[in-house]
Amino acid sequence: EFAGKLLNLEEKADELGTYCRKTAEEIIAKTALIAEEDKINVYYAEGASGLETDPKGSSHTETLRIVGGNNVAKVDLKGGMGMTPVSLEQILAWNPDVIISWNDEQGGYYSKIFTDPKWKSISALNNGKVYAVPSGPFNWFDRPPSVNRVIGLKWLGNLLYPEIFQYDMDEEAIEFYKKFYHYDLSEEELTTLLENSGGF
């Protein structure tokens, strides 16, 4: 809204601000319906090896907290860019139900998780619940902090609790990119954007 005043685009700024506020309100209301014992255990795999992550309380995992996911990472909170190194043994002990990972284009370990035999005993792999975070033009979950986190709330909520967060992510992505990037996603671009991300 401040930028809208500076640029004399207050009507557009109000439209985008309303979308962000409405999304946040919807997500918070839906998250309140999730019982503590029903929260899903999630590991966020960062970096080229998937062996970096951020714990509860980190701004880098704020999206997960807001949608009611349980961050399994029991590590020290780092400031700044975050990304605390962890061992595979720690991840095996945490045994997450779901893994979300940087996608391959972002330099993540997503595809290799499926072929690395050291990861195969983790519940998330056995249940087919390893997902790549959508990223275009920025990551929908984390860094850099951007407006893409807003649609990331819908994506991750829908991914973890589809019975509560009932969003059609094809439609949501099309609307979001039109509003915020003035861009009409093609079917091919939509498929590429949401590839391996589940939740649709």
Backbone as a chain_set.jsonl record, in Angstrom:
{"seq": "EFAGKLLNLEEKADELGTYCRKTAEEIIAKTALIAEEDKINVYYAEGASGLETDPKGSSHTETLRIVGGNNVAKVDLKGGMGMTPVSLEQILAWNPDVIISWNDEQGGYYSKIFTDPKWKSISALNNGKVYAVPSGPFNWFDRPPSVNRVIGLKWLGNLLYPEIFQYDMDEEAIEFYKKFYHYDLSEEELTTLLENSGGF", "coords": {"N": [[0.832, -1.199, 0.0], [1.976, 1.214, 0.736], [3.889, 1.463, -1.298], [2.117, 1.68, -3.402], [1.011, 4.21, -2.967], [3.279, 5.797, -3.335], [3.787, 5.335, -6.022], [1.546, 6.148, -7.244], [-0.445, 4.243, -7.655], [-2.633, 3.333, -6.234], [-5.092, 1.964, -6.342], [-4.509, -0.525, -7.534], [-2.635, -1.446, -5.684], [-4.274, -1.688, -3.457], [-5.923, -3.763, -4.307], [-4.084, -5.911, -4.45], [-3.148, -5.957, -1.821], [-5.509, -6.586, -0.486], [-5.945, -9.168, -1.446], [-3.754, -10.504, -0.263], [-4.275, -10.137, 2.494], [-6.793, -11.394, 2.728], [-6.127, -14.005, 2.004], [-4.329, -14.688, 4.099], [-6.059, -14.531, 6.312], [-7.932, -16.542, 5.654], [-6.287, -18.831, 5.642], [-5.327, -18.916, 8.305], [-7.733, -19.318, 9.677], [-8.467, -21.833, 8.718], [-6.307, -23.393, 9.557], [-6.724, -23.414, 12.276], [-8.547, -25.419, 12.587], [-7.196, -27.766, 12.719], [-6.336, -30.417, 14.712], [-3.97, -30.768, 17.378], [-2.814, -33.316, 17.64], [-3.129, -34.273, 15.102], [-1.384, -33.037, 13.453], [0.975, -32.946, 10.819], [4.175, -34.415, 10.431], [6.981, -32.845, 9.181], [9.847, -32.518, 7.11], [12.101, -30.111, 5.98], [14.035, -30.04, 3.261], [16.931, -28.582, 2.437], [19.45, -27.032, 0.342], [22.195, -28.429, -1.647], [22.551, -31.09, -0.991], [20.396, -31.797, 0.47], [20.746, -31.862, 3.128], [20.589, -29.708, 4.83], [18.721, -27.476, 6.838], [15.998, -25.703, 8.492], [14.865, -24.85, 11.756], [11.876, -24.917, 13.907], [10.555, -21.701, 14.586], [12.212, -20.296, 12.952], [12.386, -17.771, 10.452], [12.497, -18.781, 7.964], [10.985, -21.064, 7.883], [8.455, -20.281, 8.317], [6.13, -20.433, 6.758], [5.422, -23.136, 6.922], [4.794, -23.352, 9.643], [2.553, -21.657, 9.801], [0.582, -22.995, 8.305], [0.124, -25.172, 9.869], [1.844, -27.38, 9.926], [4.112, -29.754, 11.406], [7.281, -29.082, 12.177], [9.98, -31.151, 12.023], [12.636, -30.752, 12.563], [15.025, -30.673, 14.932], [17.086, -28.629, 15.764], [19.618, -26.118, 16.335], [18.623, -22.722, 16.185], [19.565, -20.639, 13.612], [20.672, -17.379, 12.762], [20.238, -14.833, 10.214], [20.861, -16.088, 7.016], [20.202, -18.64, 7.707], [19.786, -22.182, 7.375], [20.85, -24.718, 8.716], [23.304, -27.2, 9.042], [22.628, -30.706, 8.936], [22.676, -34.204, 9.864], [22.24, -37.263, 8.011], [21.556, -39.295, 9.689], [20.228, -37.95, 11.729], [17.909, -37.124, 10.351], [16.817, -39.613, 9.732], [16.187, -40.455, 12.309], [14.272, -38.541, 13.018], [12.335, -39.187, 11.161], [10.335, -38.171, 9.149], [6.916, -37.625, 8.032], [6.401, -36.318, 5.714], [8.408, -34.875, 3.177], [9.591, -31.814, 2.073], [11.29, -30.246, -0.521], [13.939, -28.215, -1.891], [13.633, -27.633, -5.355], [14.987, -29.294, -8.306], [15.893, -27.416, -10.199], [16.459, -25.293, -8.599], [18.712, -26.091, -7.434], [18.482, -28.098, -5.609], [18.13, -31.263, -3.783], [16.12, -32.846, -4.612], [15.336, -34.85, -6.758], [17.36, -36.714, -6.369], [16.876, -37.71, -3.851], [15.108, -39.798, -4.176], [16.627, -41.766, -5.365], [18.79, -42.213, -3.786], [19.992, -44.613, -1.748], [20.339, -44.393, 0.977], [18.331, -42.866, 2.034], [16.028, -44.325, 1.886], [14.527, -45.656, 3.897], [12.961, -43.864, 5.223], [9.813, -42.676, 6.317], [8.402, -40.814, 4.698], [9.357, -41.332, 2.107], [8.586, -43.992, 1.737], [5.865, -43.691, 1.694], [5.423, -42.182, -0.506], [5.568, -39.37, -0.308], [7.215, -37.068, -0.959], [8.091, -33.939, -1.968], [8.67, -31.344, -4.375], [9.387, -27.931, -3.916], [7.467, -25.446, -5.453], [8.806, -23.012, -7.713], [9.043, -20.02, -9.081], [8.708, -16.828, -10.209], [10.202, -16.982, -7.953], [10.994, -19.001, -5.044], [8.252, -20.662, -3.494], [8.025, -21.113, -0.821], [10.083, -20.209, 0.847], [13.06, -18.751, 0.587], [14.024, -16.259, -1.843], [12.529, -14.074, 0.654], [9.367, -13.263, -0.36], [6.422, -12.13, -2.172], [5.556, -14.499, -3.163], [5.356, -16.297, -1.119], [2.797, -16.048, -0.235], [1.018, -17.36, -2.032], [2.26, -19.711, -1.601], [1.356, -20.476, 0.912], [-1.212, -21.403, 0.348], [-0.579, -23.5, -1.39], [1.024, -25.25, 0.26], [-0.663, -25.746, 2.46], [-2.801, -27.026, 1.151], [-1.438, -29.224, 0.202], [-0.618, -30.637, 2.519], [-2.948, -30.894, 4.078], [-5.402, -31.614, 2.479], [-8.129, -31.994, 2.826], [-8.938, -29.922, 4.376], [-7.752, -27.497, 3.455], [-8.976, -26.636, 0.757], [-8.081, -26.1, -2.155], [-7.881, -25.441, -5.641], [-5.052, -25.787, -7.2], [-4.144, -25.252, -9.768], [-5.954, -23.295, -10.701], [-5.552, -21.377, -8.714], [-2.846, -20.666, -9.07], [-2.909, -19.573, -11.651], [-4.567, -17.322, -11.24], [-3.04, -15.925, -9.314], [-0.57, -15.325, -10.654], [-1.522, -13.732, -12.683], [-2.548, -11.536, -11.235], [-0.304, -10.579, -9.683], [1.969, -10.644, -11.293], [1.159, -9.835, -13.734], [0.773, -11.659, -15.761], [-0.122, -14.229, -17.993], [-0.301, -17.514, -17.427], [0.672, -20.233, -19.448], [-0.622, -23.489, -20.373], [1.479, -25.279, -20.52], [3.475, -23.931, -19.081], [2.254, -23.845, -16.589], [2.14, -26.551, -15.945], [4.896, -27.109, -15.758], [5.591, -25.394, -13.66], [4.208, -26.478, -11.449], [5.126, -29.015, -11.378], [5.983, -32.023, -9.827], [5.257, -31.045, -7.35], [3.013, -31.876, -6.04], [-0.198, -31.499, -4.439], [-2.108, -30.606, -6.271]], "CA": [[0.0, 0.0, 0.0], [2.914, 2.352, 0.748], [4.424, 1.57, -2.663], [1.023, 2.146, -4.249], [0.918, 5.668, -2.804], [4.463, 6.397, -3.963], [3.742, 5.168, -7.476], [0.219, 6.561, -7.704], [-1.14, 3.027, -8.085], [-3.302, 2.925, -5.001], [-6.164, 0.995, -6.613], [-3.867, -1.832, -7.73], [-2.039, -1.826, -4.399], [-5.372, -2.118, -2.598], [-6.337, -5.085, -4.799], [-3.088, -6.911, -4.053], [-3.161, -6.024, -0.366], [-6.724, -7.306, -0.103], [-5.702, -10.589, -1.728], [-2.836, -11.021, 0.76], [-4.981, -10.187, 3.782], [-7.839, -12.413, 2.65], [-5.452, -15.306, 2.028], [-3.831, -14.928, 5.456], [-7.213, -14.783, 7.182], [-8.466, -17.867, 5.301], [-5.345, -19.865, 6.07], [-5.324, -18.97, 9.767], [-8.999, -19.917, 10.092], [-8.437, -23.259, 8.38], [-5.305, -24.033, 10.417], [-7.326, -23.561, 13.609], [-9.357, -26.64, 12.586], [-6.312, -28.936, 12.794], [-6.016, -30.815, 16.088], [-2.529, -30.903, 17.611], [-2.399, -34.7, 17.388], [-3.259, -34.57, 13.671], [-0.403, -32.278, 12.68], [1.857, -33.815, 10.034], [5.605, -34.187, 10.635], [7.565, -32.429, 7.905], [11.255, -32.114, 7.048], [12.407, -29.216, 4.866], [15.369, -30.384, 2.753], [17.548, -27.461, 1.74], [20.814, -27.205, -0.117], [22.499, -29.368, -2.731], [22.525, -32.469, -0.505], [19.198, -31.993, 1.277], [21.181, -32.009, 4.514], [20.518, -28.433, 5.533], [17.32, -27.197, 7.135], [15.75, -24.661, 9.483], [13.957, -25.373, 12.775], [10.758, -24.086, 14.342], [10.98, -20.377, 15.033], [12.966, -19.631, 11.889], [11.564, -17.099, 9.441], [12.561, -19.585, 6.742], [9.963, -22.121, 7.931], [7.231, -19.633, 8.777], [5.003, -20.946, 5.971], [5.065, -24.426, 7.499], [4.125, -23.103, 10.926], [1.256, -21.016, 9.596], [-0.413, -23.965, 7.815], [-0.084, -26.224, 10.848], [2.756, -28.52, 9.827], [5.047, -29.914, 12.522], [8.668, -29.114, 11.711], [10.674, -32.17, 12.825], [14.051, -30.408, 12.759], [15.419, -30.275, 16.289], [18.438, -28.082, 15.625], [19.73, -24.746, 16.806], [18.157, -21.679, 15.28], [20.607, -19.748, 13.122], [20.186, -16.119, 12.231], [20.611, -14.549, 8.833], [20.401, -16.967, 5.935], [19.766, -19.931, 8.245], [20.337, -23.394, 6.773], [21.677, -25.46, 9.662], [23.671, -28.541, 8.57], [22.161, -31.852, 9.723], [23.153, -35.483, 9.34], [21.191, -38.174, 7.57], [21.143, -40.039, 10.877], [19.212, -37.139, 12.408], [16.671, -37.184, 9.569], [16.275, -40.961, 9.927], [15.603, -40.492, 13.652], [13.052, -37.734, 12.987], [11.427, -39.994, 10.338], [9.192, -37.325, 8.786], [5.847, -38.155, 7.193], [6.478, -35.582, 4.446], [9.62, -34.087, 2.915], [9.532, -30.825, 1.004], [12.683, -30.018, -0.909], [14.261, -27.362, -3.025], [13.541, -28.4, -6.59], [16.266, -29.508, -8.998], [16.327, -26.183, -10.849], [16.966, -24.405, -7.545], [19.94, -26.68, -6.919], [18.147, -28.979, -4.501], [18.428, -32.697, -3.83], [14.818, -33.476, -4.792], [15.34, -36.099, -7.544], [18.333, -37.66, -5.823], [16.314, -38.335, -2.653], [14.441, -41.04, -4.574], [17.596, -42.764, -5.825], [19.818, -42.387, -2.765], [19.507, -45.702, -0.886], [20.447, -44.048, 2.399], [17.101, -42.19, 2.443], [14.854, -45.121, 1.515], [13.732, -46.165, 5.014], [12.177, -42.769, 5.81], [8.373, -42.832, 6.067], [7.969, -39.97, 3.583], [9.649, -42.016, 0.852], [7.767, -45.2, 1.646], [4.484, -43.303, 1.442], [5.357, -41.343, -1.707], [5.25, -37.996, 0.076], [8.368, -36.18, -1.119], [7.614, -32.947, -2.925], [9.526, -30.207, -4.71], [8.746, -26.63, -3.716], [7.382, -24.657, -6.69], [9.704, -21.871, -7.702], [9.01, -19.258, -10.309], [10.133, -16.569, -10.359], [10.878, -17.225, -6.675], [10.533, -20.119, -4.219], [6.948, -20.399, -2.884], [8.044, -21.471, 0.593], [11.16, -19.686, 1.678], [13.924, -17.678, 0.146], [14.042, -15.056, -1.02], [11.194, -13.736, 1.142], [8.667, -12.514, -1.402], [4.977, -12.312, -2.205], [5.267, -15.893, -3.521], [4.995, -17.033, 0.096], [1.341, -15.971, -0.057], [0.456, -18.527, -2.717], [2.873, -20.868, -0.954], [0.478, -20.892, 2.004], [-2.281, -22.214, -0.242], [0.026, -24.737, -1.903], [1.454, -26.166, 1.308], [-1.844, -26.167, 3.195], [-3.506, -27.984, 0.304], [-0.595, -30.413, 0.097], [-0.59, -31.38, 3.777], [-4.294, -31.135, 4.611], [-6.311, -31.296, 1.363], [-9.527, -31.999, 3.255], [-9.187, -28.639, 5.047], [-7.372, -26.426, 2.526], [-9.488, -27.148, -0.521], [-7.761, -25.179, -3.24], [-7.463, -25.958, -6.942], [-3.815, -25.038, -7.362], [-4.064, -24.737, -11.138], [-6.703, -22.035, -10.739], [-4.904, -20.419, -7.814], [-1.606, -20.186, -9.695], [-3.276, -18.71, -12.777], [-5.043, -16.055, -10.683], [-1.935, -15.24, -8.639], [0.392, -14.779, -11.623], [-2.204, -12.642, -13.385], [-2.635, -10.388, -10.329], [0.95, -10.048, -9.174], [3.011, -10.545, -12.328], [0.529, -9.398, -14.987], [1.224, -12.69, -16.7], [-1.039, -15.349, -18.222], [0.426, -18.787, -17.524], [0.2, -21.213, -20.426], [-0.782, -24.829, -19.808], [2.817, -25.853, -20.402], [4.154, -23.253, -17.971], [1.588, -24.269, -15.368], [2.6, -27.912, -15.678], [6.282, -27.013, -15.326], [5.615, -24.711, -12.368], [3.683, -27.334, -10.395], [5.664, -30.369, -11.526], [6.565, -32.675, -8.632], [4.922, -30.32, -6.134], [1.787, -32.402, -5.441], [-1.099, -30.414, -4.065], [-3.003, -30.143, -7.345]], "C": [[0.871, 1.256, 0.0], [3.491, 2.562, -0.653], [3.357, 2.091, -3.616], [0.854, 3.662, -4.177], [2.089, 6.362, -3.498], [4.353, 6.412, -5.486], [2.417, 5.612, -8.089], [-0.555, 5.385, -8.313], [-1.926, 2.447, -6.906], [-4.39, 1.884, -5.231], [-5.593, -0.413, -6.775], [-3.26, -2.322, -6.416], [-3.11, -2.328, -3.44], [-5.859, -3.509, -3.002], [-5.376, -6.173, -4.319], [-3.04, -7.069, -2.533], [-4.368, -6.795, 0.149], [-6.566, -8.802, -0.326], [-4.817, -11.205, -0.644], [-3.529, -11.161, 2.11], [-6.021, -11.293, 3.803], [-7.232, -13.814, 2.708], [-4.982, -15.644, 3.436], [-4.976, -15.269, 6.407], [-7.804, -16.171, 6.933], [-7.58, -18.984, 5.846], [-5.366, -20.025, 7.583], [-6.594, -19.635, 10.286], [-9.014, -21.42, 9.834], [-7.447, -24.011, 9.28], [-5.872, -24.289, 11.815], [-8.161, -24.832, 13.723], [-8.517, -27.903, 12.775], [-5.971, -29.228, 14.254], [-4.517, -31.046, 16.213], [-2.035, -32.299, 17.259], [-2.485, -35.094, 15.906], [-2.228, -33.83, 12.816], [0.641, -33.21, 12.071], [3.314, -33.409, 10.241], [6.302, -33.97, 9.295], [9.048, -32.086, 8.08], [11.445, -31.25, 5.807], [13.846, -29.44, 4.438], [15.918, -29.233, 1.916], [18.944, -27.834, 1.265], [20.982, -28.32, -1.131], [22.443, -30.825, -2.302], [21.244, -32.794, 0.265], [19.497, -32.08, 2.76], [21.404, -30.668, 5.202], [19.042, -28.139, 5.742], [17.225, -26.036, 8.113], [14.694, -25.158, 10.464], [12.717, -24.505, 12.97], [11.3, -22.76, 14.84], [11.784, -19.617, 14.0], [12.005, -18.948, 10.923], [11.514, -17.907, 8.154], [11.547, -20.725, 6.728], [8.628, -21.579, 8.425], [6.001, -20.17, 8.05], [4.503, -22.266, 6.542], [4.314, -24.246, 8.818], [2.714, -22.582, 10.718], [0.196, -22.011, 9.132], [-0.563, -25.169, 8.74], [0.758, -27.465, 10.685], [3.686, -28.564, 11.028], [6.459, -30.086, 11.981], [9.464, -30.068, 12.606], [12.095, -31.773, 13.218], [14.313, -29.894, 14.171], [16.879, -29.846, 16.228], [18.435, -26.657, 16.146], [19.265, -23.772, 15.731], [19.325, -20.776, 14.9], [19.969, -18.457, 12.639], [20.517, -15.992, 10.754], [20.005, -15.5, 7.831], [19.962, -18.334, 6.43], [20.52, -21.095, 7.634], [21.354, -24.078, 7.692], [22.022, -26.827, 9.085], [23.124, -29.612, 9.516], [22.741, -33.119, 9.106], [21.969, -36.324, 8.874], [20.674, -38.991, 8.741], [20.071, -39.262, 11.659], [17.872, -37.222, 11.675], [16.006, -38.55, 9.727], [15.595, -41.067, 11.292], [14.31, -39.676, 13.708], [11.951, -38.435, 12.188], [10.165, -39.221, 9.924], [8.167, -38.052, 7.901], [5.908, -37.559, 5.788], [7.829, -34.891, 4.373], [9.286, -33.088, 1.825], [10.959, -30.371, 0.747], [12.8, -28.905, -1.934], [14.147, -28.216, -4.28], [14.904, -28.464, -7.281], [16.8, -28.225, -9.621], [16.904, -25.193, -9.843], [18.272, -24.923, -6.962], [19.715, -27.608, -5.755], [18.447, -30.442, -4.775], [17.177, -33.509, -4.187], [14.876, -34.822, -5.521], [16.256, -37.16, -6.944], [17.818, -38.349, -4.553], [15.715, -39.699, -3.0], [15.431, -42.147, -4.94], [18.715, -43.022, -4.825], [19.35, -43.446, -1.769], [19.535, -45.371, 0.605], [19.171, -43.381, 2.935], [15.888, -43.129, 2.44], [13.996, -45.614, 2.674], [12.852, -45.098, 5.669], [10.71, -42.901, 5.398], [7.911, -42.044, 4.847], [8.22, -40.641, 2.237], [8.766, -43.246, 0.673], [6.317, -44.885, 1.312], [4.325, -42.389, 0.23], [5.029, -39.895, -1.415], [6.512, -37.125, 0.159], [8.024, -35.222, -2.25], [8.641, -31.843, -3.145], [8.739, -28.919, -4.498], [8.657, -25.914, -5.062], [8.26, -23.416, -6.591], [9.659, -21.167, -9.04], [8.163, -18.002, -10.123], [10.92, -16.767, -9.062], [10.249, -18.423, -5.982], [9.227, -19.738, -3.507], [6.96, -20.599, -1.367], [8.967, -20.592, 1.431], [11.87, -18.511, 1.042], [13.891, -17.521, -1.368], [12.634, -14.748, -0.499], [10.5, -12.832, 0.127], [7.177, -12.783, -1.308], [4.615, -13.75, -2.588], [4.951, -16.746, -2.289], [3.481, -17.037, 0.308], [0.675, -17.14, -0.777], [1.06, -19.819, -2.159], [2.054, -21.372, 0.22], [-0.636, -21.79, 1.477], [-1.734, -23.55, -0.738], [0.328, -25.714, -0.776], [0.276, -26.643, 2.161], [-2.602, -27.245, 2.436], [-2.752, -29.304, 0.19], [-0.699, -31.273, 1.352], [-1.98, -31.789, 4.257], [-5.344, -30.819, 3.542], [-7.786, -31.277, 1.75], [-9.915, -30.688, 3.939], [-8.9, -27.465, 4.117], [-7.759, -26.867, 1.115], [-9.29, -26.115, -1.63], [-7.441, -25.962, -4.512], [-6.219, -25.157, -7.313], [-3.565, -24.578, -8.79], [-4.734, -23.369, -11.208], [-6.033, -20.969, -9.878], [-3.649, -19.826, -8.438], [-1.911, -19.227, -10.842], [-3.715, -17.336, -12.27], [-3.894, -15.25, -10.082], [-0.984, -14.593, -9.643], [-0.216, -13.65, -12.44], [-2.209, -11.387, -12.524], [-1.283, -9.745, -10.052], [2.031, -9.863, -10.234], [2.47, -10.105, -13.681], [0.851, -10.383, -16.115], [0.198, -13.82, -16.77], [-0.222, -16.625, -18.409], [-0.184, -19.662, -18.602], [0.038, -22.564, -19.729], [0.578, -25.479, -19.581], [3.571, -25.246, -19.228], [3.562, -23.671, -16.624], [2.045, -25.665, -14.963], [4.03, -27.902, -15.142], [6.378, -26.424, -13.922], [5.229, -25.65, -11.227], [4.214, -28.769, -10.452], [6.348, -30.829, -10.222], [6.179, -31.995, -7.312], [3.676, -30.874, -5.44], [0.781, -31.292, -5.28], [-1.971, -29.882, -5.17], [-3.598, -31.344, -8.028]], "O": [[0.543, 2.244, -0.657], [3.574, 3.692, -1.136], [3.657, 2.856, -4.533], [0.588, 4.317, -5.185], [1.913, 7.383, -4.163], [4.765, 7.365, -6.148], [2.194, 5.472, -9.292], [-1.222, 5.52, -9.339], [-1.885, 1.249, -6.628], [-4.587, 1.006, -4.391], [-6.127, -1.374, -6.223], [-3.371, -3.503, -6.086], [-2.884, -3.283, -2.696], [-6.171, -4.336, -2.145], [-5.804, -7.224, -3.842], [-2.908, -8.181, -2.022], [-4.263, -7.564, 1.105], [-6.996, -9.609, 0.497], [-5.098, -12.302, -0.161], [-3.387, -12.179, 2.786], [-6.123, -12.041, 4.774], [-7.761, -14.701, 3.379], [-5.207, -16.754, 3.918], [-4.865, -16.193, 7.212], [-8.135, -16.89, 7.875], [-8.064, -19.952, 6.433], [-5.418, -21.146, 8.089], [-6.541, -20.426, 11.228], [-9.522, -22.188, 10.651], [-7.72, -25.131, 9.71], [-5.526, -25.282, 12.455], [-8.455, -25.28, 14.831], [-9.063, -28.989, 12.969], [-5.389, -28.391, 14.944], [-3.87, -31.473, 15.256], [-0.973, -32.456, 16.657], [-1.965, -36.138, 15.511], [-2.206, -33.983, 11.595], [1.123, -34.138, 12.722], [3.649, -32.225, 10.23], [6.221, -34.806, 8.395], [9.445, -31.453, 9.058], [11.005, -31.611, 4.716], [14.776, -29.076, 5.158], [15.423, -28.951, 0.824], [19.537, -28.812, 1.72], [20.044, -29.057, -1.434], [22.302, -31.71, -3.145], [21.033, -33.938, 0.666], [18.601, -32.341, 3.563], [22.291, -30.52, 6.042], [18.207, -28.511, 4.918], [18.236, -25.459, 8.511], [13.733, -25.812, 10.061], [12.533, -23.495, 12.29], [12.372, -22.701, 15.442], [12.015, -18.418, 14.154], [10.94, -19.482, 10.614], [10.601, -17.742, 7.346], [11.276, -21.295, 5.67], [7.777, -22.335, 8.894], [4.946, -20.342, 8.66], [3.295, -22.488, 6.635], [3.315, -24.92, 9.068], [1.782, -23.023, 11.39], [-0.967, -21.894, 9.518], [-1.308, -26.096, 8.422], [0.428, -28.509, 11.247], [4.011, -27.525, 11.604], [6.788, -31.119, 11.397], [9.606, -29.825, 13.805], [12.691, -32.387, 14.103], [13.867, -28.808, 14.543], [17.783, -30.599, 16.592], [17.379, -26.065, 16.369], [19.486, -23.977, 14.538], [19.992, -20.215, 15.769], [18.836, -18.463, 12.159], [21.013, -16.93, 10.13], [18.79, -15.698, 7.796], [19.406, -19.115, 5.659], [21.726, -21.02, 7.4], [22.561, -24.017, 7.459], [21.119, -27.555, 8.673], [23.151, -29.45, 10.736], [23.231, -33.11, 7.976], [20.835, -36.109, 9.301], [19.495, -39.341, 8.788], [19.127, -39.853, 12.184], [16.825, -37.373, 12.304], [14.784, -38.641, 9.841], [14.546, -41.699, 11.415], [13.355, -40.077, 14.375], [10.769, -38.294, 12.504], [9.056, -39.588, 10.314], [8.504, -38.958, 7.138], [5.525, -38.197, 4.807], [8.335, -34.385, 5.374], [8.761, -33.458, 0.775], [11.733, -30.143, 1.677], [11.895, -28.677, -2.736], [14.519, -29.389, -4.272], [15.847, -27.777, -6.889], [18.002, -27.964, -9.584], [17.735, -24.355, -10.193], [18.873, -24.28, -6.101], [20.638, -27.886, -4.991], [18.944, -30.811, -5.839], [17.185, -34.735, -4.073], [14.497, -35.841, -4.944], [15.963, -38.354, -7.005], [18.268, -39.444, -4.216], [15.806, -40.641, -2.213], [15.107, -43.331, -4.837], [19.501, -43.953, -5.0], [18.404, -43.205, -1.019], [18.834, -46.0, 1.398], [18.957, -43.334, 4.146], [14.827, -42.759, 2.943], [12.836, -45.963, 2.459], [12.079, -45.408, 6.576], [10.414, -43.206, 4.242], [7.118, -42.544, 4.048], [7.397, -40.537, 1.328], [8.262, -43.502, -0.42], [5.618, -45.707, 0.719], [3.235, -41.882, -0.034], [4.301, -39.254, -2.173], [6.822, -36.537, 1.195], [7.705, -35.649, -3.36], [9.377, -31.46, -2.236], [7.565, -28.832, -4.858], [9.67, -25.784, -5.75], [8.432, -22.847, -5.513], [10.188, -21.675, -10.029], [6.961, -18.13, -9.892], [12.15, -16.726, -9.065], [9.122, -18.813, -6.286], [9.104, -18.632, -2.981], [5.976, -20.275, -0.701], [8.664, -20.273, 2.581], [11.331, -17.407, 0.973], [13.75, -18.502, -2.099], [11.648, -15.119, -1.136], [11.002, -11.757, -0.2], [6.726, -13.564, -0.47], [3.483, -14.177, -2.362], [4.341, -17.807, -2.414], [2.947, -17.934, 0.96], [-0.148, -17.838, -0.186], [0.448, -20.884, -2.236], [2.052, -22.571, 0.501], [-0.964, -22.81, 2.083], [-2.347, -24.597, -0.533], [-0.065, -26.879, -0.843], [0.222, -27.812, 2.544], [-2.999, -28.258, 3.013], [-3.36, -30.37, 0.092], [-0.849, -32.491, 1.265], [-2.169, -32.888, 4.776], [-6.097, -29.856, 3.687], [-8.599, -30.629, 1.09], [-11.101, -30.383, 4.063], [-9.71, -26.545, 4.004], [-6.935, -27.41, 0.379], [-10.202, -25.369, -1.987], [-6.806, -27.015, -4.459], [-6.315, -23.99, -7.695], [-2.84, -23.606, -9.003], [-4.153, -22.406, -11.71], [-5.956, -19.803, -10.266], [-3.415, -18.621, -8.345], [-1.256, -18.195, -10.99], [-3.29, -16.31, -12.801], [-3.785, -14.045, -10.308], [-0.631, -13.424, -9.49], [0.484, -12.721, -12.844], [-1.91, -10.297, -13.011], [-1.125, -8.53, -10.168], [2.91, -9.014, -10.085], [3.215, -10.012, -14.656], [1.154, -9.999, -17.245], [-0.287, -14.303, -15.747], [0.46, -16.797, -19.42], [-1.403, -19.82, -18.67], [0.518, -22.747, -18.61], [0.797, -26.147, -18.571], [4.229, -25.958, -18.469], [4.287, -23.83, -15.642], [2.304, -25.93, -13.789], [4.34, -28.607, -14.181], [7.155, -26.9, -13.095], [5.847, -25.625, -10.163], [3.801, -29.625, -9.67], [7.159, -30.12, -9.626], [6.723, -32.34, -6.263], [3.312, -30.398, -4.365], [0.897, -30.249, -5.923], [-2.534, -28.796, -5.03], [-4.383, -31.195, -8.965]]}, "num_chains": 1, "name": "protein.A"}
